[in-house]
Short mmCIF file of C-alpha atoms in Angstrom, two decimals:
data_model
loop_
_atom_site.label_atom_id
_atom_site.label_comp_id
_atom_site.label_asym_id
_atom_site.label_seq_id
_atom_site.Cartn_x
_atom_site.Cartn_y
_atom_site.Cartn_z
CA UNK A 1 -10.99 20.00 -5.39
CA UNK A 2 -10.97 16.23 -5.35
CA UNK A 3 -10.17 14.67 -8.71
CA UNK A 4 -12.28 11.75 -10.04
CA UNK A 5 -9.25 9.48 -10.14
CA UNK A 6 -8.52 10.31 -6.49
CA UNK A 7 -12.08 9.30 -5.57
CA UNK A 8 -11.71 6.07 -7.53
CA UNK A 9 -8.45 5.29 -5.78
CA UNK A 10 -10.10 6.01 -2.42
CA UNK A 11 -13.01 3.70 -3.22
CA UNK A 12 -10.59 1.01 -4.42
CA UNK A 13 -8.55 1.28 -1.23
CA UNK A 14 -11.69 1.09 0.92
CA UNK A 15 -12.92 -1.91 -1.03
CA UNK A 16 -9.58 -3.67 -0.60
CA UNK A 17 -9.74 -2.98 3.14
CA UNK A 18 -13.27 -4.36 3.42
CA UNK A 19 -12.45 -7.44 1.34
CA UNK A 20 -9.32 -8.04 3.41
CA UNK A 21 -11.45 -7.94 6.56
CA UNK A 22 -13.99 -10.34 5.01
CA UNK A 23 -11.50 -12.99 3.96
CA UNK A 24 -12.23 -16.25 5.75
CA UNK A 25 -8.55 -16.41 6.65
CA UNK A 26 -8.94 -13.05 8.39
CA UNK A 27 -8.59 -13.32 12.15
CA UNK A 28 -11.22 -10.61 12.59
CA UNK A 29 -13.80 -12.58 10.59
CA UNK A 30 -12.97 -15.77 12.43
CA UNK A 31 -13.42 -14.05 15.79
CA UNK A 32 -16.79 -12.64 14.72
CA UNK A 33 -17.90 -16.03 13.38
CA UNK A 34 -16.82 -17.84 16.56
CA UNK A 35 -18.50 -15.28 18.81
CA UNK A 36 -21.62 -15.48 16.65
CA UNK A 37 -21.73 -19.27 16.74
CA UNK A 38 -21.25 -19.34 20.50
CA UNK A 39 -23.95 -16.70 21.03
CA UNK A 40 -26.27 -18.41 18.55
CA UNK A 41 -25.82 -21.80 20.23
CA UNK A 42 -26.37 -20.34 23.68
CA UNK A 43 -29.39 -18.26 22.59
CA UNK A 44 -31.02 -21.11 20.67
CA UNK A 45 -30.44 -23.52 23.55
CA UNK A 46 -31.79 -21.08 26.12
CA UNK A 47 -34.75 -20.16 23.91
CA UNK A 48 -35.55 -23.79 23.17
CA UNK A 49 -35.45 -24.76 26.84
CA UNK A 50 -37.53 -21.72 27.83
CA UNK A 51 -40.08 -22.44 25.10
CA UNK A 52 -40.37 -26.09 26.07
CA UNK A 53 -40.72 -25.32 29.76
CA UNK A 54 -43.32 -22.60 29.15
CA UNK A 55 -45.21 -24.77 26.68
CA UNK A 56 -45.46 -27.63 29.15
CA UNK A 57 -46.43 -25.26 31.95
CA UNK A 58 -49.16 -23.60 29.89
CA UNK A 59 -50.57 -26.83 28.52
CA UNK A 60 -50.36 -28.63 31.84
CA UNK A 61 -52.10 -25.79 33.68
CA UNK A 62 -54.88 -25.59 31.09
CA UNK A 63 -55.23 -29.35 30.91
CA UNK A 64 -55.40 -29.70 34.67
CA UNK A 65 -58.06 -27.03 35.00
CA UNK A 66 -60.20 -28.40 32.15
CA UNK A 67 -60.01 -32.03 33.25
CA UNK A 68 -60.69 -31.05 36.84
CA UNK A 69 -63.84 -29.17 35.88
CA UNK A 70 -64.94 -32.03 33.60
CA UNK A 71 -64.40 -34.63 36.30
CA UNK A 72 -66.30 -32.51 38.81
CA UNK A 73 -69.16 -32.08 36.30
CA UNK A 74 -69.29 -35.81 35.70
CA UNK A 75 -69.58 -36.41 39.44
CA UNK A 76 -72.25 -33.74 40.06
CA UNK A 77 -74.27 -33.97 36.83
CA UNK A 78 -73.79 -37.25 34.96
CA UNK A 79 -73.80 -39.45 38.03
CA UNK A 80 -77.26 -38.15 39.08
CA UNK A 81 -78.87 -39.37 35.87
CA UNK A 82 -80.87 -42.56 35.71
CA UNK A 83 -79.10 -45.71 34.54
CA UNK A 84 -81.13 -45.57 31.31
CA UNK A 85 -81.73 -41.85 30.63
CA UNK A 86 -83.55 -40.37 27.69
CA UNK A 87 -81.95 -38.19 25.04
CA UNK A 88 -83.56 -35.08 26.48
CA UNK A 89 -82.07 -35.82 29.86
CA UNK A 90 -78.62 -36.37 28.36
CA UNK A 91 -78.94 -33.18 26.32
CA UNK A 92 -79.91 -31.14 29.36
CA UNK A 93 -77.12 -32.66 31.52
CA UNK A 94 -74.52 -32.06 28.77
CA UNK A 95 -75.51 -28.41 28.52
CA UNK A 96 -75.24 -27.97 32.28
CA UNK A 97 -71.80 -29.64 32.31
CA UNK A 98 -70.53 -27.39 29.51
CA UNK A 99 -71.60 -24.29 31.43
CA UNK A 100 -68.11 -23.89 32.85
CA UNK A 101 -65.48 -21.22 32.87
CA UNK A 102 -63.16 -23.52 30.88
CA UNK A 103 -65.46 -23.34 27.83
CA UNK A 104 -65.35 -26.96 26.70
CA UNK A 105 -67.98 -29.04 24.83
CA UNK A 106 -69.55 -32.18 26.31
CA UNK A 107 -70.93 -35.35 24.73
CA UNK A 108 -72.85 -37.91 26.87
CA UNK A 109 -73.52 -41.43 25.60
CA UNK A 110 -75.86 -43.97 27.27
CA UNK A 111 -78.46 -46.64 26.57
CA UNK A 112 -82.18 -46.06 27.02
CA UNK A 113 -84.69 -48.57 28.40
CA UNK A 114 -85.06 -50.19 24.98
CA UNK A 115 -81.28 -50.79 24.68
CA UNK A 116 -80.77 -48.10 22.05
CA UNK A 117 -77.76 -45.78 22.19
CA UNK A 118 -78.75 -42.22 22.91
CA UNK A 119 -76.46 -39.17 22.89
CA UNK A 120 -76.62 -35.75 24.38
CA UNK A 121 -74.47 -32.93 22.93
CA UNK A 122 -73.93 -29.53 24.48
CA UNK A 123 -73.12 -27.91 21.09
CA UNK A 124 -75.95 -29.28 18.94
CA UNK A 125 -74.05 -32.03 17.18
CA UNK A 126 -70.87 -30.00 16.53
CA UNK A 127 -69.05 -32.41 18.83
CA UNK A 128 -69.73 -36.02 17.85
CA UNK A 129 -68.40 -39.38 18.85
CA UNK A 130 -66.33 -39.49 15.64
CA UNK A 131 -64.30 -36.58 17.00
CA UNK A 132 -63.09 -38.79 19.86
CA UNK A 133 -60.03 -40.92 18.98
CA UNK A 134 -60.76 -44.64 18.87
CA UNK A 135 -57.92 -45.38 21.31
CA UNK A 136 -59.41 -42.95 23.84
CA UNK A 137 -62.91 -44.48 23.56
CA UNK A 138 -61.49 -47.94 24.04
CA UNK A 139 -59.53 -46.88 27.14
CA UNK A 140 -62.52 -45.07 28.69
CA UNK A 141 -64.89 -48.05 28.31
CA UNK A 142 -62.40 -50.67 29.44
CA UNK A 143 -63.20 -52.01 32.89
CA UNK A 144 -60.17 -52.16 35.19
CA UNK A 145 -59.54 -54.85 37.79
CA UNK A 146 -59.83 -53.82 41.40
CA UNK A 147 -56.56 -54.14 43.30
CA UNK A 148 -54.64 -52.56 46.15
CA UNK A 149 -53.32 -50.00 43.74
CA UNK A 150 -56.54 -49.57 41.76
CA UNK A 151 -59.69 -48.63 43.66
CA UNK A 152 -61.93 -47.81 40.67
CA UNK A 153 -63.06 -49.83 37.69
CA UNK A 154 -63.12 -46.84 35.33
CA UNK A 155 -60.74 -43.89 35.00
CA UNK A 156 -60.52 -40.48 33.38
CA UNK A 157 -58.39 -40.44 30.18
CA UNK A 158 -57.26 -37.55 27.96
CA UNK A 159 -55.44 -37.03 24.68
CA UNK A 160 -54.19 -34.05 22.65
CA UNK A 161 -55.24 -34.10 19.00
CA UNK A 162 -55.16 -31.86 15.96
CA UNK A 163 -58.21 -31.26 13.78
CA UNK A 164 -57.98 -28.96 10.83
CA UNK A 165 -54.54 -27.65 11.91
CA UNK A 166 -56.04 -26.67 15.27
CA UNK A 167 -55.00 -28.26 18.57
CA UNK A 168 -57.58 -29.79 20.91
CA UNK A 169 -57.69 -31.54 24.27
CA UNK A 170 -60.07 -34.52 24.34
CA UNK A 171 -61.01 -36.31 27.60
CA UNK A 172 -63.42 -39.02 28.60
CA UNK A 173 -64.78 -40.88 31.67
CA UNK A 174 -67.52 -43.38 32.54
CA UNK A 175 -69.79 -43.19 35.55
CA UNK A 176 -68.91 -45.95 37.98
CA UNK A 177 -71.73 -48.30 38.90
CA UNK A 178 -73.60 -47.83 35.69
CA UNK A 179 -74.51 -44.68 33.90
CA UNK A 180 -73.56 -42.58 30.84
CA UNK A 181 -70.11 -42.17 29.36
CA UNK A 182 -68.99 -38.58 29.05
CA UNK A 183 -66.54 -36.97 26.63
CA UNK A 184 -65.25 -33.40 26.47
CA UNK A 185 -63.31 -31.43 23.92
CA UNK A 186 -61.42 -28.21 24.57
CA UNK A 187 -59.81 -26.02 21.93
CA UNK A 188 -56.14 -25.19 22.71
CA UNK A 189 -55.91 -22.49 20.04
CA UNK A 190 -55.60 -19.57 22.54
CA UNK A 191 -52.76 -21.37 24.26
CA UNK A 192 -51.15 -22.11 20.86
CA UNK A 193 -51.33 -18.41 19.96
CA UNK A 194 -49.73 -17.51 23.27
CA UNK A 195 -46.98 -20.08 22.63
CA UNK A 196 -46.45 -18.73 19.09
CA UNK A 197 -46.08 -15.23 20.51
CA UNK A 198 -43.59 -16.61 22.99
CA UNK A 199 -41.67 -18.33 20.16
CA UNK A 200 -41.52 -15.08 18.18
CA UNK A 201 -40.31 -13.22 21.25
CA UNK A 202 -37.60 -15.81 21.86
CA UNK A 203 -36.60 -15.70 18.17
CA UNK A 204 -36.27 -11.92 18.27
CA UNK A 205 -34.27 -12.21 21.47
CA UNK A 206 -32.01 -14.77 19.76
CA UNK A 207 -31.50 -12.43 16.80
CA UNK A 208 -30.69 -9.50 19.09
CA UNK A 209 -28.27 -11.70 21.02
CA UNK A 210 -26.58 -12.68 17.75
CA UNK A 211 -26.26 -9.06 16.67
CA UNK A 212 -24.98 -8.09 20.10
CA UNK A 213 -22.41 -10.89 20.01
CA UNK A 214 -21.25 -9.76 16.56
CA UNK A 215 -20.79 -6.21 17.86
CA UNK A 216 -18.96 -7.49 20.92
CA UNK A 217 -16.80 -9.71 18.72
CA UNK A 218 -16.00 -6.75 16.49
CA UNK A 219 -15.03 -4.68 19.52
CA UNK A 220 -12.95 -7.54 20.93
CA UNK A 221 -11.32 -8.17 17.56
CA UNK A 222 -10.48 -4.49 17.20
CA UNK A 223 -8.98 -4.46 20.68
CA UNK A 224 -6.90 -7.57 19.98
CA UNK A 225 -6.05 -7.00 16.34
CA UNK A 226 -5.09 -3.34 16.55
CA UNK A 227 -1.78 -4.10 18.29
CA UNK A 228 -1.30 -7.08 15.96
CA UNK A 229 -1.89 -4.83 12.94
CA UNK A 230 0.63 -2.30 14.28
CA UNK A 231 3.09 -5.12 14.83
CA UNK A 232 2.56 -6.39 11.28
CA UNK A 233 3.04 -2.91 9.84
CA UNK A 234 6.21 -2.45 11.88
CA UNK A 235 7.51 -5.85 10.74
CA UNK A 236 6.90 -4.92 7.08
CA UNK A 237 8.71 -1.62 7.54
CA UNK A 238 11.55 -3.47 9.22
CA UNK A 239 11.66 -5.91 6.31
CA UNK A 240 11.83 -2.96 3.91
CA UNK A 241 15.04 -1.84 5.60
CA UNK A 242 13.68 0.84 7.95
CA UNK A 243 15.57 -0.48 10.93
CA UNK A 244 14.69 2.49 13.14
CA UNK A 245 11.06 1.25 13.34
CA UNK A 246 9.82 0.95 16.90
CA UNK A 247 6.46 0.22 18.53
CA UNK A 248 4.78 2.31 21.21
CA UNK A 249 4.34 0.03 24.22
CA UNK A 250 1.50 0.43 26.70
CA UNK A 251 0.12 -2.03 29.20
CA UNK A 252 1.48 -5.18 30.77
CA UNK A 253 -0.33 -7.90 28.83
CA UNK A 254 1.12 -10.46 26.41
CA UNK A 255 0.79 -8.11 23.41
CA UNK A 256 2.77 -5.46 25.29
CA UNK A 257 5.48 -8.05 26.02
CA UNK A 258 5.49 -8.98 22.32
CA UNK A 259 5.91 -5.29 21.38
CA UNK A 260 8.82 -4.95 23.81
CA UNK A 261 10.43 -8.06 22.35
CA UNK A 262 9.99 -6.63 18.85
CA UNK A 263 11.61 -3.35 19.88
CA UNK A 264 14.56 -5.15 21.46
CA UNK A 265 14.95 -7.33 18.38
CA UNK A 266 14.77 -4.34 16.03
CA UNK A 267 17.32 -2.46 18.12
CA UNK A 268 19.72 -5.42 18.13
CA UNK A 269 19.19 -5.92 14.40
CA UNK A 270 19.81 -2.24 13.67
CA UNK A 271 23.05 -2.34 15.65
CA UNK A 272 24.17 -5.56 13.98
CA UNK A 273 23.36 -4.26 10.49
CA UNK A 274 25.11 -0.97 11.24
CA UNK A 275 28.23 -2.85 12.37
CA UNK A 276 28.14 -5.11 9.34
CA UNK A 277 27.56 -2.15 7.02
CA UNK A 278 30.48 -0.31 8.54
CA UNK A 279 32.74 -3.34 8.13
CA UNK A 280 31.50 -3.92 4.57
CA UNK A 281 32.04 -0.28 3.68
CA UNK A 282 35.55 -0.41 5.13
CA UNK A 283 36.22 -3.59 3.15
CA UNK A 284 34.96 -2.00 -0.07
CA UNK A 285 37.04 1.08 0.56
CA UNK A 286 40.08 -1.09 1.19
CA UNK A 287 39.56 -3.03 -2.05
CA UNK A 288 38.94 0.16 -4.01
CA UNK A 289 41.98 1.91 -2.51
CA UNK A 290 44.13 -1.16 -3.04
CA UNK A 291 43.01 -1.45 -6.65
CA UNK A 292 43.74 2.21 -7.34
CA UNK A 293 47.13 1.98 -5.63
CA UNK A 294 48.02 -1.12 -7.63
CA UNK A 295 47.17 0.49 -10.95
CA UNK A 296 50.09 2.93 -10.83
CA UNK A 297 52.84 0.32 -10.50
CA UNK A 298 50.89 -2.04 -12.75
CA UNK A 299 50.89 0.58 -15.51
CA UNK A 300 54.70 0.69 -15.45
CA UNK A 301 55.02 -3.08 -15.15
CA UNK A 302 52.55 -3.57 -18.03
CA UNK A 303 54.58 -1.25 -20.25
CA UNK A 304 57.76 -3.21 -19.48
CA UNK A 305 56.08 -6.57 -20.07
CA UNK A 306 54.74 -5.35 -23.40
CA UNK A 307 58.27 -4.47 -24.47
CA UNK A 308 59.50 -7.89 -23.31
CA UNK A 309 56.63 -9.58 -25.14
CA UNK A 310 57.47 -7.73 -28.33
CA UNK A 311 61.08 -8.84 -28.00
CA UNK A 312 59.91 -12.43 -27.55
CA UNK A 313 57.66 -12.24 -30.60
CA UNK A 314 60.32 -10.56 -32.74
CA UNK A 315 62.54 -13.67 -32.52
CA UNK A 316 65.66 -11.54 -32.84
CA UNK A 317 67.46 -13.56 -30.26
CA UNK A 318 67.85 -10.61 -27.95
CA UNK A 319 66.27 -12.59 -25.11
CA UNK A 320 68.40 -15.30 -23.57
CA UNK A 321 66.71 -18.68 -24.20
CA UNK A 322 67.46 -19.62 -20.60
CA UNK A 323 65.27 -16.84 -19.24
CA UNK A 324 62.65 -16.87 -21.98
CA UNK A 325 60.22 -19.11 -19.98
CA UNK A 326 60.56 -16.82 -17.00
CA UNK A 327 59.87 -13.76 -19.15
CA UNK A 328 56.77 -15.38 -20.64
CA UNK A 329 55.59 -16.27 -17.13
CA UNK A 330 56.10 -12.67 -15.99
CA UNK A 331 54.15 -11.38 -19.00
CA UNK A 332 51.28 -13.84 -18.41
CA UNK A 333 51.07 -13.21 -14.66
CA UNK A 334 51.26 -9.44 -15.15
CA UNK A 335 48.33 -9.59 -17.55
CA UNK A 336 46.42 -11.79 -15.11
CA UNK A 337 47.16 -9.40 -12.21
CA UNK A 338 46.03 -6.45 -14.31
CA UNK A 339 42.78 -8.27 -15.17
CA UNK A 340 42.18 -9.06 -11.51
CA UNK A 341 42.69 -5.43 -10.45
CA UNK A 342 40.35 -4.16 -13.15
CA UNK A 343 37.71 -6.74 -12.17
CA UNK A 344 37.99 -5.79 -8.51
CA UNK A 345 37.47 -2.14 -9.41
CA UNK A 346 34.42 -3.03 -11.51
CA UNK A 347 32.93 -5.12 -8.71
CA UNK A 348 33.58 -2.31 -6.23
CA UNK A 349 31.60 0.09 -8.42
CA UNK A 350 28.63 -2.27 -8.50
CA UNK A 351 28.76 -2.80 -4.74
CA UNK A 352 29.01 0.92 -4.08
CA UNK A 353 26.11 1.66 -6.43
CA UNK A 354 28.15 4.06 -8.58
CA UNK A 355 27.84 2.06 -11.80
CA UNK A 356 25.90 4.05 -14.41
CA UNK A 357 24.55 3.38 -17.87
CA UNK A 358 25.58 5.43 -20.88
CA UNK A 359 22.94 4.20 -23.29
CA UNK A 360 22.78 4.54 -27.04
CA UNK A 361 20.79 3.06 -29.92
CA UNK A 362 22.94 0.33 -31.43
CA UNK A 363 22.50 -2.43 -33.99
CA UNK A 364 22.97 -5.63 -32.01
CA UNK A 365 24.43 -7.56 -34.96
CA UNK A 366 27.09 -4.88 -35.50
CA UNK A 367 27.86 -4.77 -31.78
CA UNK A 368 28.37 -8.53 -31.51
CA UNK A 369 30.45 -8.61 -34.70
CA UNK A 370 32.70 -5.85 -33.35
CA UNK A 371 33.12 -7.73 -30.04
CA UNK A 372 34.11 -10.97 -31.82
CA UNK A 373 36.38 -9.23 -34.32
CA UNK A 374 38.22 -7.26 -31.62
CA UNK A 375 39.24 -10.54 -29.97
CA UNK A 376 40.06 -12.51 -33.14
CA UNK A 377 37.23 -15.00 -32.62
CA UNK A 378 35.64 -14.77 -36.07
CA UNK A 379 36.73 -18.28 -37.15
CA UNK A 380 35.61 -19.87 -33.84
CA UNK A 381 32.14 -18.34 -33.48
CA UNK A 382 29.01 -18.99 -35.54
CA UNK A 383 26.89 -15.85 -35.44
CA UNK A 384 23.18 -15.96 -36.18
CA UNK A 385 22.18 -12.32 -35.76
CA UNK A 386 19.82 -10.66 -38.24
CA UNK A 387 20.57 -7.03 -38.87
CA UNK A 388 18.09 -4.35 -37.98
CA UNK A 389 17.49 -5.33 -34.36
CA UNK A 390 18.04 -2.02 -32.58
CA UNK A 391 18.32 -1.68 -28.82
CA UNK A 392 18.80 1.25 -26.46
CA UNK A 393 21.63 -0.08 -24.28
CA UNK A 394 25.11 0.73 -23.01
CA UNK A 395 27.47 -0.54 -25.77
CA UNK A 396 30.50 -0.87 -23.47
CA UNK A 397 28.63 -2.95 -20.90
CA UNK A 398 27.08 -5.15 -23.60
CA UNK A 399 30.61 -5.72 -24.92
CA UNK A 400 31.69 -6.79 -21.41
CA UNK A 401 28.78 -9.26 -21.19
CA UNK A 402 29.38 -10.75 -24.64
CA UNK A 403 33.15 -11.01 -24.14
CA UNK A 404 32.67 -12.93 -20.91
CA UNK A 405 29.97 -15.28 -22.25
CA UNK A 406 31.68 -16.06 -25.57
CA UNK A 407 35.16 -16.31 -24.04
CA UNK A 408 33.79 -18.58 -21.31
CA UNK A 409 32.21 -20.85 -23.97
CA UNK A 410 35.46 -20.99 -25.96
CA UNK A 411 37.54 -21.79 -22.93
CA UNK A 412 35.37 -24.44 -21.31
CA UNK A 413 33.20 -25.68 -24.18
CA UNK A 414 35.41 -25.40 -27.20
CA UNK A 415 34.62 -24.16 -30.66
CA UNK A 416 32.48 -23.74 -32.55
CA UNK A 417 30.47 -21.47 -30.28
CA UNK A 418 27.06 -20.52 -31.62
CA UNK A 419 25.61 -17.08 -30.86
CA UNK A 420 21.92 -16.61 -31.72
CA UNK A 421 20.12 -13.27 -31.50
CA UNK A 422 16.36 -12.73 -31.61
CA UNK A 423 13.78 -10.21 -30.47
CA UNK A 424 10.90 -11.48 -28.34
CA UNK A 425 8.30 -8.78 -27.85
CA UNK A 426 10.04 -5.97 -25.96
CA UNK A 427 13.06 -8.11 -25.04
CA UNK A 428 16.37 -8.84 -26.70
CA UNK A 429 17.50 -12.45 -26.31
CA UNK A 430 21.10 -13.55 -26.99
CA UNK A 431 21.96 -17.24 -26.55
CA UNK A 432 25.60 -18.37 -26.40
CA UNK A 433 25.91 -22.15 -26.80
CA UNK A 434 29.04 -24.29 -26.77
CA UNK A 435 29.59 -27.96 -27.65
CA UNK A 436 31.53 -29.03 -24.60
CA UNK A 437 30.70 -31.44 -21.79
CA UNK A 438 28.29 -29.01 -20.15
CA UNK A 439 28.20 -27.76 -16.58
CA UNK A 440 27.95 -30.24 -13.67
CA UNK A 441 24.56 -30.07 -12.00
CA UNK A 442 26.08 -29.24 -8.59
CA UNK A 443 28.04 -26.38 -10.15
CA UNK A 444 25.21 -24.93 -12.25
CA UNK A 445 23.60 -22.88 -9.40
CA UNK A 446 26.98 -21.26 -8.58
CA UNK A 447 28.38 -20.29 -12.00
CA UNK A 448 27.65 -16.60 -11.34
CA UNK A 449 29.07 -16.57 -7.80
CA UNK A 450 32.19 -14.54 -7.20
CA UNK A 451 35.47 -16.50 -6.93
CA UNK A 452 33.59 -19.80 -7.09
CA UNK A 453 35.74 -22.81 -8.02
CA UNK A 454 34.18 -26.12 -8.95
CA UNK A 455 37.13 -28.06 -7.53
CA UNK A 456 38.70 -27.18 -4.22
CA UNK A 457 41.90 -28.88 -5.39
CA UNK A 458 42.29 -26.23 -8.13
CA UNK A 459 41.75 -22.96 -6.27
CA UNK A 460 44.01 -21.10 -8.70
CA UNK A 461 43.14 -20.73 -12.37
CA UNK A 462 43.91 -18.37 -15.21
CA UNK A 463 40.83 -16.30 -14.50
CA UNK A 464 39.84 -14.19 -11.52
CA UNK A 465 36.50 -15.90 -10.89
CA UNK A 466 34.72 -12.58 -11.44
CA UNK A 467 33.96 -12.55 -15.16
CA UNK A 468 30.48 -14.09 -15.11
CA UNK A 469 29.60 -12.20 -11.94
CA UNK A 470 30.47 -8.92 -13.65
CA UNK A 471 28.49 -9.97 -16.73
CA UNK A 472 25.45 -10.67 -14.55
CA UNK A 473 25.75 -7.30 -12.77
CA UNK A 474 25.92 -5.55 -16.15
CA UNK A 475 22.76 -7.39 -17.22
CA UNK A 476 21.00 -6.39 -14.00
CA UNK A 477 21.87 -2.72 -14.42
CA UNK A 478 20.12 -2.90 -17.81
CA UNK A 479 17.08 -4.46 -16.15
CA UNK A 480 17.89 -7.86 -17.68
CA UNK A 481 19.00 -11.32 -16.62
CA UNK A 482 21.42 -14.10 -17.56
CA UNK A 483 20.60 -17.77 -17.09
CA UNK A 484 22.77 -20.86 -17.52
CA UNK A 485 21.60 -24.33 -18.49
CA UNK A 486 22.71 -27.53 -20.19
CA UNK A 487 21.31 -28.58 -23.58
CA UNK A 488 20.14 -32.17 -24.14
CA UNK A 489 22.56 -32.89 -27.01
CA UNK A 490 25.61 -31.70 -25.05
CA UNK A 491 27.13 -28.39 -24.13
CA UNK A 492 26.05 -25.41 -22.08
CA UNK A 493 23.97 -22.42 -23.10
CA UNK A 494 24.00 -18.98 -21.48
CA UNK A 495 20.92 -16.88 -22.30
CA UNK A 496 21.08 -13.09 -21.99
CA UNK A 497 17.72 -11.30 -21.87
CA UNK A 498 17.67 -7.48 -21.98
CA UNK A 499 14.89 -4.98 -22.61
CA UNK A 500 15.14 -3.41 -26.05
CA UNK A 501 14.47 0.02 -24.56
CA UNK A 502 16.61 0.34 -21.44
CA UNK A 503 15.74 3.53 -19.50
CA UNK A 504 18.52 6.10 -19.48
CA UNK A 505 20.27 5.95 -16.11
CA UNK A 506 22.71 8.82 -16.67
CA UNK A 507 22.09 11.92 -14.54
CA UNK A 508 24.21 14.95 -15.50
CA UNK A 509 23.58 16.60 -12.12
CA UNK A 510 24.57 13.50 -10.16
CA UNK A 511 28.06 13.96 -8.70
CA UNK A 512 28.45 10.21 -8.78
CA UNK A 513 27.21 10.02 -12.37
CA UNK A 514 29.27 9.29 -15.45
CA UNK A 515 31.13 12.62 -15.24
CA UNK A 516 31.34 12.87 -11.46
CA UNK A 517 34.03 11.73 -9.07
CA UNK A 518 32.34 8.36 -8.68
CA UNK A 519 32.24 7.71 -12.43
CA UNK A 520 33.82 4.67 -13.94
CA UNK A 521 37.39 4.81 -15.08
CA UNK A 522 37.57 5.98 -18.73
CA UNK A 523 40.46 3.62 -19.28
CA UNK A 524 38.01 0.67 -19.23
CA UNK A 525 36.91 1.00 -22.85
CA UNK A 526 38.05 -2.26 -24.39
CA UNK A 527 37.49 -5.59 -22.69
CA UNK A 528 38.83 -9.04 -23.13
CA UNK A 529 36.76 -12.08 -22.30
CA UNK A 530 37.16 -11.32 -18.59
CA UNK A 531 35.61 -7.91 -19.03
CA UNK A 532 38.93 -6.10 -18.53
CA UNK A 533 41.09 -3.58 -20.29
CA UNK A 534 43.48 -5.92 -22.12
CA UNK A 535 42.43 -7.59 -25.35
CA UNK A 536 43.06 -11.26 -25.77
CA UNK A 537 45.93 -12.30 -27.98
CA UNK A 538 44.48 -15.76 -28.59
CA UNK A 539 41.35 -17.77 -28.07
CA UNK A 540 42.82 -19.46 -25.01
CA UNK A 541 42.55 -16.24 -22.97
CA UNK A 542 38.75 -16.38 -22.69
CA UNK A 543 36.71 -15.65 -19.59
CA UNK A 544 36.45 -18.21 -16.86
CA UNK A 545 33.22 -19.91 -15.95
CA UNK A 546 34.11 -19.34 -12.34
CA UNK A 547 34.66 -23.07 -11.90
#
């Protein structure tokens, strides 16, 4: 049975698909619009030309027939009248002239023997002289000069007019040699109706052509865009890391060549990534194996150096003053080597994806106080952390982050270092600010890079160049972030932002979980400012900024 939420999701997906196809930036819509515009232009042009040609043909044919009959009637009827006819004679002649298959009305105008104007109308005064345009009357009654090109003094003239929204054809002629002047009027309404029917037919044809072009455009767009859509889907899958994605190739056109090129590119990319992954995995394994192998001799060396350091601090004189500097150097370098090995192991865990959270509800103020107290930084750090801010985080990893940030500020910025804690919504924000010269602008984007040194002339420093990188990875595994910036009044500020409720990442059934073979080394419980297993003996052993 289909659930209501499933139906809603289906409707939402269909709506998104339709809206995606209707976007003006959509290639499908643009193809349909272009096809439609081309078809519309062609159909309108063809319809307009056809309408104009048919209109002229219909009107010319009707006009020619009507004027021909009128001219013939003038020659056979009006010309036989006396030079000064009576009104009855004009009326009778007009009726005979109008008795034609063309169904036009006739008006005859002449002068009687007394010089009065008399008129004869075939339609009982429905067609009067006022219905004849003044320009036409003037042209009809104007006597023309006889020349080689003009054999007659009077000619037949016509004009199309509109009366009461109805079209008419009006013509006129005068009998040569003296006699009445005749006018005719013919309604063109039947022809106008025929032309309107033709216009409607052409409009419907234009609409059908537009619809047909849209359907053809849709079919063409589907044919063209289907391979493009498959290519886009394959490219997205390839971008998501599914390097085994391939396209089915059919045909020999340009899209088929593009699909073949994509397949060759994906195959080469898969091979290249596989080679790089194999080399990277071998490199990680080498670093991890080397770190584990170094820990055994380092454990013995560390024990010896601790004894030597205790002898140096005891001031009993058991150590020869001549070799005391060498002993102190051995102790310092052993500690540095131990820190480097521990950092390399931590980085290897992050790269291998075996780092896990062991979360607990902790009071942030207590956690920061314990971190500062464990490293004897209480008199160099100003802590502004109200009690009662509880967070579900991994205490050991938070200690690593704080040790690196505070130690870095002490080493490069100098005391006092100010640590401010506040809760913003569902986030925990910890700002560590020093009062030093700040971070150079060209160095600021690289402070979290591994082994980054700000000066190439000082490639070797007391730190490993991994402290801030490890701190950032520990923030990321919590779902948080660390940012670095300079403050206007001097100094640098590192801002740690973590969610107050970090989801538990520990999986008891995971063989690579906290209790599995891939778990982190339980020896890494206390960290100095570099995030390592040895506590600092002074403030000068803080974490490096990686510069």
